[in-house]
XYZ file of C-alpha atoms in Angstrom:
454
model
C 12.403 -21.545 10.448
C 8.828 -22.225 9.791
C 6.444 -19.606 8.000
C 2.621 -19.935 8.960
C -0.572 -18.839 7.742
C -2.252 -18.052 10.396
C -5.938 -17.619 10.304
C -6.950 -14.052 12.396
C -10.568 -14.657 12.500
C -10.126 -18.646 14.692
C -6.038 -17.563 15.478
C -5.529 -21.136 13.997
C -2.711 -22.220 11.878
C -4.226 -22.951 8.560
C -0.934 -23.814 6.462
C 3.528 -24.127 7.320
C 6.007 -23.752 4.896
C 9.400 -24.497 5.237
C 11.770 -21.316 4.905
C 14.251 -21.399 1.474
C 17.484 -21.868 2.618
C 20.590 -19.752 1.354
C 21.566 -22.240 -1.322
C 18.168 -22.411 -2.612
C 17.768 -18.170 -2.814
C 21.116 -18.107 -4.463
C 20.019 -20.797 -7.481
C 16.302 -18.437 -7.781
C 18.391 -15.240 -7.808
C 20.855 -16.693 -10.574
C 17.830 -18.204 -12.577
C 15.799 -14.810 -12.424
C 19.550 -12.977 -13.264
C 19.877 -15.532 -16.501
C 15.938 -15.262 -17.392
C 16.253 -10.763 -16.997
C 18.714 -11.729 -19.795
C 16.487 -12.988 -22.424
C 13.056 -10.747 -20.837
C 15.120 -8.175 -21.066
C 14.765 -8.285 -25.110
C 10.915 -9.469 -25.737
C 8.654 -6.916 -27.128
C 6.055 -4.426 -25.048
C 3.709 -5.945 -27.181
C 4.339 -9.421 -26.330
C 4.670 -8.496 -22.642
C 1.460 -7.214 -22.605
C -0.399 -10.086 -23.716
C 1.213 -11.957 -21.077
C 0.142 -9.369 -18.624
C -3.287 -9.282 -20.079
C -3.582 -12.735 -19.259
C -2.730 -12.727 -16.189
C -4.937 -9.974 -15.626
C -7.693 -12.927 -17.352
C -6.910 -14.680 -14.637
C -7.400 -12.689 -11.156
C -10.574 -11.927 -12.690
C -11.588 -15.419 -13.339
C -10.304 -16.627 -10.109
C -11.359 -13.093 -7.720
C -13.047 -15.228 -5.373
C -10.723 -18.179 -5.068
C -7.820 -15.737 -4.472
C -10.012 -13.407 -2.114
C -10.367 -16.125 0.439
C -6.883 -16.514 0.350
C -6.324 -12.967 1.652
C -9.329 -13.083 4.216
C -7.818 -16.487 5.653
C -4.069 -14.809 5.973
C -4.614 -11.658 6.863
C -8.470 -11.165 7.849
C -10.460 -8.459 5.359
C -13.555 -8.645 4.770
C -14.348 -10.766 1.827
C -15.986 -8.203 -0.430
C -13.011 -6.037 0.206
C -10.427 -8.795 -0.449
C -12.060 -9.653 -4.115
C -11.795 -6.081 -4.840
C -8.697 -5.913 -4.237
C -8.064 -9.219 -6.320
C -10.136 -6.759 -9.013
C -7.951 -3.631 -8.787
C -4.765 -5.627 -9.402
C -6.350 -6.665 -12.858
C -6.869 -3.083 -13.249
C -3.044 -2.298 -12.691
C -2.246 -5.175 -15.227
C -4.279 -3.693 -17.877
C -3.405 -0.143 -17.608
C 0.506 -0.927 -17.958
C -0.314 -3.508 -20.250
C -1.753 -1.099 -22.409
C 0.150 2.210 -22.157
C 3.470 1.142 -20.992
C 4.776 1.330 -25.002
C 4.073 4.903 -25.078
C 5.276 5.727 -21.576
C 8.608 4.934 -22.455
C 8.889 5.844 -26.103
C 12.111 7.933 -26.660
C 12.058 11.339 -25.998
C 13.339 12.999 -28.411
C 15.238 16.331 -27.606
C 16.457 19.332 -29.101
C 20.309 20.274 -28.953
C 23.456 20.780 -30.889
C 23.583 16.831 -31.913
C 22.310 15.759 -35.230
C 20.348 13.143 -33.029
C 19.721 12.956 -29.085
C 17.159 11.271 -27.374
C 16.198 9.692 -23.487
C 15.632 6.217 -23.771
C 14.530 3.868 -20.641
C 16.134 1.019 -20.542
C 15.222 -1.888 -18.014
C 17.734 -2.821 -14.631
C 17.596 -6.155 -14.132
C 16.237 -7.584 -11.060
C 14.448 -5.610 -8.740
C 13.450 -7.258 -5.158
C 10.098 -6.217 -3.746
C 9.988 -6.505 0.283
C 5.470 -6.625 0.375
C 3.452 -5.792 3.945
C 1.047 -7.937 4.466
C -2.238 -5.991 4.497
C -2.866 -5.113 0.704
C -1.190 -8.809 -0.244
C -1.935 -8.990 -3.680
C -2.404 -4.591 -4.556
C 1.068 -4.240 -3.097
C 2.660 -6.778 -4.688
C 0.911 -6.283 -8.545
C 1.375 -2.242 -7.845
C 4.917 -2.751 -8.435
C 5.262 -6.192 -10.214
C 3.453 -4.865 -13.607
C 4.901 -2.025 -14.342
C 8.205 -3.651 -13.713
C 7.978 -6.582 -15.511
C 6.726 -4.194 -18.272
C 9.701 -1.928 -18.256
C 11.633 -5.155 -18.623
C 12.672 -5.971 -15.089
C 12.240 -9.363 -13.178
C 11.176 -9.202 -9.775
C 11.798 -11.707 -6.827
C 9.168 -10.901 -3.909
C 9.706 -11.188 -0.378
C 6.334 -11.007 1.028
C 5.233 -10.349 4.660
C 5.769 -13.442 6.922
C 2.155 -14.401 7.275
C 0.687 -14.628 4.176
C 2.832 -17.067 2.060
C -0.130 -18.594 0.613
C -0.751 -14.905 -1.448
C 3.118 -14.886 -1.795
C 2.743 -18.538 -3.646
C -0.695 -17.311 -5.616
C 1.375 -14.470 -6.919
C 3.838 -16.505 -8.377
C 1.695 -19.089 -9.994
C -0.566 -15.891 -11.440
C 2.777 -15.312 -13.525
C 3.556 -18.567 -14.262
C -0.441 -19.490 -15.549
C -0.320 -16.405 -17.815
C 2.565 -17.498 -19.770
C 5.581 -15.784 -17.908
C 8.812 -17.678 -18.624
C 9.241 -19.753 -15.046
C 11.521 -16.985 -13.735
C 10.419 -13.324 -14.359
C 8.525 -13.597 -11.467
C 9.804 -15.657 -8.346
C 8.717 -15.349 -4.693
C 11.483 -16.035 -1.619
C 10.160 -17.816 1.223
C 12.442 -16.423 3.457
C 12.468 -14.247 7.083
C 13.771 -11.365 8.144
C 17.356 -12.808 8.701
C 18.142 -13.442 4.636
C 16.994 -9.773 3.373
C 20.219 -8.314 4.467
C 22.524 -11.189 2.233
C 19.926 -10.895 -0.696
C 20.444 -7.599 -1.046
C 23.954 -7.794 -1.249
C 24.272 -9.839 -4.259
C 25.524 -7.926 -6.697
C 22.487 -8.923 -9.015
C 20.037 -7.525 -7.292
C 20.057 -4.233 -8.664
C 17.443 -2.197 -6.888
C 14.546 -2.186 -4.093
C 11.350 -1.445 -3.645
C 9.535 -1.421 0.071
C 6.507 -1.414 1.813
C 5.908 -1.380 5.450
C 7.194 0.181 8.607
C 9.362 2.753 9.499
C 11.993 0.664 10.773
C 11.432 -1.976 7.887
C 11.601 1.100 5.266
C 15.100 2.560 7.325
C 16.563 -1.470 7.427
C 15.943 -2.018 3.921
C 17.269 1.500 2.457
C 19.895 1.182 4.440
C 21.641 -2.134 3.112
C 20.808 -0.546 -0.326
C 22.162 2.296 0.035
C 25.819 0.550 1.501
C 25.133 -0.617 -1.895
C 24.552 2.028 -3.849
C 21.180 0.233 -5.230
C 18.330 2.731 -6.115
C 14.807 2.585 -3.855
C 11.260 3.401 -3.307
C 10.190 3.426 0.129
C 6.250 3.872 0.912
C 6.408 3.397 4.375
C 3.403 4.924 7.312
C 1.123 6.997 7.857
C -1.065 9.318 9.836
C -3.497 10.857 7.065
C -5.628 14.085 8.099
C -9.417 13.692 7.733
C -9.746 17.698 7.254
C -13.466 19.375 8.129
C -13.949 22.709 6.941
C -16.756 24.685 8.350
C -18.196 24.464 4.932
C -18.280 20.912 4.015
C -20.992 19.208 3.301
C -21.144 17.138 6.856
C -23.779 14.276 6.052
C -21.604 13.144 2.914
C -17.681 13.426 4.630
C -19.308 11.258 7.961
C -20.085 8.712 5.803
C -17.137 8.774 3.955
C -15.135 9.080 6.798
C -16.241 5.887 8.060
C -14.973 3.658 5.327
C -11.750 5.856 5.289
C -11.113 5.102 8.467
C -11.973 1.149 8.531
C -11.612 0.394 4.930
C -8.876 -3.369 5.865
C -10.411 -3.792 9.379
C -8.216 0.099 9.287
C -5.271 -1.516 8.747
C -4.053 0.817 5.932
C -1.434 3.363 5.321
C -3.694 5.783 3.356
C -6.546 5.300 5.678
C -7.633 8.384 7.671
C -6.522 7.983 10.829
C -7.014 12.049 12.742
C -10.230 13.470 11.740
C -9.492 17.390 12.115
C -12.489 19.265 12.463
C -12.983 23.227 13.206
C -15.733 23.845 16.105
C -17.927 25.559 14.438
C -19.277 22.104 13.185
C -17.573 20.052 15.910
C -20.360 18.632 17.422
C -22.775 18.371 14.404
C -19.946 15.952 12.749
C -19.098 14.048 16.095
C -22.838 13.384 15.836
C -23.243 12.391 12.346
C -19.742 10.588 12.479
C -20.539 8.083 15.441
C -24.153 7.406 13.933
C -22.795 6.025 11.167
C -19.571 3.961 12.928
C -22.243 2.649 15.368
C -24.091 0.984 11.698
C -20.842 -1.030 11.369
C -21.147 -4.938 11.772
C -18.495 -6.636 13.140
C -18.002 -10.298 12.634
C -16.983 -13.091 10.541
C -14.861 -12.077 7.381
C -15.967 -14.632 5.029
C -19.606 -13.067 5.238
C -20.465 -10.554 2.482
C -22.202 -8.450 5.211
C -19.349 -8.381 7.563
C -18.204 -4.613 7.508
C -15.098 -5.560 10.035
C -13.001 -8.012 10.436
C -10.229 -9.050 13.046
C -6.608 -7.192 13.377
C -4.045 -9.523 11.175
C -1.919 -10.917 14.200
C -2.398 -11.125 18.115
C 0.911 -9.063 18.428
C -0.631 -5.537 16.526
C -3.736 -6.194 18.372
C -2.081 -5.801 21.375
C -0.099 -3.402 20.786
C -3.165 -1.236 19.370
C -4.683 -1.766 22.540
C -1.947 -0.365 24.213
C -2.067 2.545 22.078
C -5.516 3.149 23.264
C -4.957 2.448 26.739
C -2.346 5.106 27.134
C -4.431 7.951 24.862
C -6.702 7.785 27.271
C -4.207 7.649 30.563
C -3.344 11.016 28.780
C -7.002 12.401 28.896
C -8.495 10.572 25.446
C -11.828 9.980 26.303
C -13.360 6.786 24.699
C -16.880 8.047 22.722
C -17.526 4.070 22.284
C -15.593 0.813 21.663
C -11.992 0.648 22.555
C -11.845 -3.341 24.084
C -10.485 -6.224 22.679
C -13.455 -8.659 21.335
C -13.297 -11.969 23.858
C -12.914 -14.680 22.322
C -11.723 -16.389 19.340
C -9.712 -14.162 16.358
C -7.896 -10.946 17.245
C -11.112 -8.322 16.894
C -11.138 -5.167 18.303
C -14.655 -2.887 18.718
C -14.545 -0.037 16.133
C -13.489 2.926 18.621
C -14.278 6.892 18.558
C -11.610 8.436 20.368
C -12.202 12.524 21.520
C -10.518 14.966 23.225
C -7.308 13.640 21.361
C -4.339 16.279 22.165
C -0.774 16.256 21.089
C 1.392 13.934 23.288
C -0.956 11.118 23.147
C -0.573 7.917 20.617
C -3.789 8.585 19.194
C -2.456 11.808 18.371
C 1.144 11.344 17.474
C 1.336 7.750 16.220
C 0.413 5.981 13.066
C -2.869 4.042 14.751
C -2.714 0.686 12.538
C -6.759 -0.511 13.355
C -10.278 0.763 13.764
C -9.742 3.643 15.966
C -10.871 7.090 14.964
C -9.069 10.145 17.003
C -11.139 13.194 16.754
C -9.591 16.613 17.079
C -10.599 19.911 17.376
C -9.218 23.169 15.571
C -9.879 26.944 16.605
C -10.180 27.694 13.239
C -9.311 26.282 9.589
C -5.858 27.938 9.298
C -5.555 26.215 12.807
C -6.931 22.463 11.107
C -4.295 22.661 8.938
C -1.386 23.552 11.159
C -2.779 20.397 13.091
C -2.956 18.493 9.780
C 0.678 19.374 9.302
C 1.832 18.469 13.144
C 3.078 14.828 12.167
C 5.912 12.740 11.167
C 4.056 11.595 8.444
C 3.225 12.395 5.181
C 1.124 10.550 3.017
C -1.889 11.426 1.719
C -5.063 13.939 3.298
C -8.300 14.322 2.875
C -9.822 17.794 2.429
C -13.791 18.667 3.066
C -15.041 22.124 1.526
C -17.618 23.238 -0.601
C -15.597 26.089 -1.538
C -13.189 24.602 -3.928
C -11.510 28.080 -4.404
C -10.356 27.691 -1.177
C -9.335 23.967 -1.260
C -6.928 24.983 -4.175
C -5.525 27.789 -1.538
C -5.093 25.385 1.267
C -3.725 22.449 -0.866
C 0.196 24.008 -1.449
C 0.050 24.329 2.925
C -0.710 20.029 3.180
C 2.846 18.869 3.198
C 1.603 15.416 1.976
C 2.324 13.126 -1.116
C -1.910 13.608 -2.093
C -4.564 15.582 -1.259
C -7.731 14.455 -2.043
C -10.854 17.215 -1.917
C -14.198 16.051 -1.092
C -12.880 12.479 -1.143
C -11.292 10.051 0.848
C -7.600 9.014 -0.324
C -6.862 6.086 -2.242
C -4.345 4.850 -5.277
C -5.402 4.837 -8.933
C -2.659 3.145 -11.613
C -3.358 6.311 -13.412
C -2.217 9.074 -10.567
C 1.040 8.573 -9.054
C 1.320 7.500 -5.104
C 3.503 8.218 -2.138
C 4.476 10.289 0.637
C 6.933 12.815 1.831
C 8.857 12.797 5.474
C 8.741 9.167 7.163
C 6.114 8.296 4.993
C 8.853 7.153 2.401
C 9.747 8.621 -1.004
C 9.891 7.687 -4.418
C 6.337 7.204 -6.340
C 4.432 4.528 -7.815
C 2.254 4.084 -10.233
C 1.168 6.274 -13.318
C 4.140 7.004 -15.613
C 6.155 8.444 -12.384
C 6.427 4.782 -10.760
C 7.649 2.854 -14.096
C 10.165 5.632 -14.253
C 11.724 4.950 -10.940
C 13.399 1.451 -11.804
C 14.873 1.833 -15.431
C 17.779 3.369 -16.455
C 17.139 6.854 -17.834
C 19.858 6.717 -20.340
C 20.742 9.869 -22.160
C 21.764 9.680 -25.888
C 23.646 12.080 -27.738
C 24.582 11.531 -31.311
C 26.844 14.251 -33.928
């Protein structure tokens, strides 16, 4: 099997690699095994430098590694290079704090001496979506290699040149030739990497059905996961909010990565006392967006990643409104080369439709109506999902009231939702489980070893 890169903007194949065969994945999982051995052992001091540099490095190189992601998987380029800039971010915060994170914890009890101390797992195997293809990937790949894990990455299909970037990152920064390796594999190898009994845990993100596959075979195994998996994040419009400032907001929320993100709002829940004012000041501002070529620094939207999701999010639209969406503006494909679709205002969205029910992975905004606020967040609640929401008030009183009711992993007030190294991130429900980041994430893949001494 071939892997491609496969340029969304011109739909041409830019780059084919040849898959890794079994024999070859066996001799990189033994190497990383025998390297966990010796990494397993160097100082959080001395990791950090090495992390340091490689955070150095994606700042040096931002723009060289940006066009990688806009040629694989489409973003605009000003979004891709800071995204290139938040993964130094991630490098440097668990660069610098991991030490004190996982100091022992020293506890009181009937022993002379007892203490938790976190000690590392050994390799942990990272299965990376394609639309964040560096943030994903560095999200999970500092803190573990910081905790004193090696990680082995098997990235999304269609953007092996990130997958390769990643690796060399590592490698350039002074990472013995092994902490970090990427597996050009498909689908059809996950299943027999997982079973080998060195592979000690998993981390996942993606799909539904990816996140069920994956925890699956580990848990046959008994290996330990983190799944952060969909979502269908509530864009929440009190009667009180201030309108001008969540409109504008709620445009990048919604097409921040051509809207091709889990956290991204996706059902804009507004009460109708100040239905139609937002509507208004909402579609004003989508209709500012430029569409176009994602190498420009003023595109504002680029194409879907693959022809496959931007059919099937046509589809999506399509039957919405066979179900009585009505289309405010947009909802075609873009003719032509690339896989664009029109940024698209969907109203009159009702349970039972896609646009209502379904994680919506592009630029389409479904716009829905609540009685009342107790009523916005009943609708904010009536999902699968679980990931993050977004809360607009000027009464923060009551935002603290209605924040225990969001059954979500985050609730941001007065802001639209996003990760931070410093808060912890993840969902709830088919949104996945586990966390990242913060201290909460580096805590999920160690061994939280209990020590008692007379």
């Amino acid at each position: 099997m071939s892997i491609k890169s496969i340029n969304p903007a011109t739909g041409l194949t830019e780059k084919e690699f040849t898959e890794y065969n079994p024999i070859q994945v066996t001799e990189i999982i033994n190497n990383t095994y025998n390297q966990w051995l010796r990494w397993k052992n160097v100082s959080y001091n001395d990791r950090g430098c090495l992390l340091k540099k490689a955070a150095s490095i994606l700042i040096e190189k931002k723009e060289c590694y940006g066009k990688i992601l806009v040629s694989e998987m489409g973003k605009p380029i000003k979004q891709a290079v800071a995204e290139v800039e938040k993964c130094a971010w991630v490098c440097n915060y668990y660069a610098e704090n991991t030490e004190f994170i996982l100091k022992k914890e020293i506890i009181a009890t009937d022993a002379a001496e007892s203490y938790v101390q976190f000690d590392p797992l050994g390799i942990i195997l990272a299965v990376m979506p394609w639309n964040f293809p560096f943030w994903q990937v560095f999200r999970f790949a500092a803190p573990a290699l910081m905790a004193g894990n090696v990680c082995l990455l098997k990235h999304a299909s269609n953007v092996p040149q990130s997958a390769l970037a990643i690796e060399e990152i590592f490698y350039e920064a002074g990472f013995p030739k092994d902490c970090f390796r990427t597996l050009l594999i498909g689908p059809n190898q996950v299943t027999d990497v997982i079973n080998n009994p060195l592979i000690k845990a998993a981390t996942l993100t993606g799909s539904e059905f990816a996140g069920k596959t994956v925890a699956g075979l580990c848990g046959a195994n008994l290996k330990k996961t983190v799944m952060e998996l969909g979502g269908s994040d509530p864009f929440i419009i009190l009667e009180d909010a201030d309108l001008e400032t969540a409109a504008k907001t709620a445009v990048i929320a919604r097409l921040l990565n051509n809207g091709q993100s889990c956290i991204a709002a996706k059902r804009f829940i507004i009460v109708k006392s100040v239905y139609e004012s937002f509507l208004q000041l909402f579609t004003v501002e989508m209709r500012k967006i430029k569409i176009g070529d994602p190498m420009d620094y003023n595109t504002d939207l680029g194409p879907i990643a693959r022809e496959d999701l931007l059919d099937e999010l046509k589809n999506q639209v399509v039957e919405s409104v066979n179900q009585g969406a009505v289309i405010a503006f947009g909802g075609n494909k873009i003719m032509g080369n690339g896989f664009y679709f029109e940024h698209t205002v969907l109203t009159n969205v009702k349970k039972g439709q896609p646009a209502y029910d379904q994680e919506i992975f592009g630029p389409v905004a479904s716009i829905i109506k609540a009685e009342d606020e107790d009523d916005a967040i009943n609708i904010a609640n009536d999902t699968c999902f679980g990931l993050g929401a977004s809360l607009w008030t000027n009464n923060i009183e009551k935002a603290k009231r209605y924040i225990p009711l969001i059954n979500s992993g985050s609730v941001f007030v007065n802001g639209l939702v996003k990760s931070d190294p410093r808060l912890p991130f993840g969902g709830i429900n088919m949104s996945g489980y586990g966390r990242e980041l913060s201290h909460y994430g580096i805590k999920e893949f160690v061994n939280i070893k209990t020590v008692w001494i007379k």
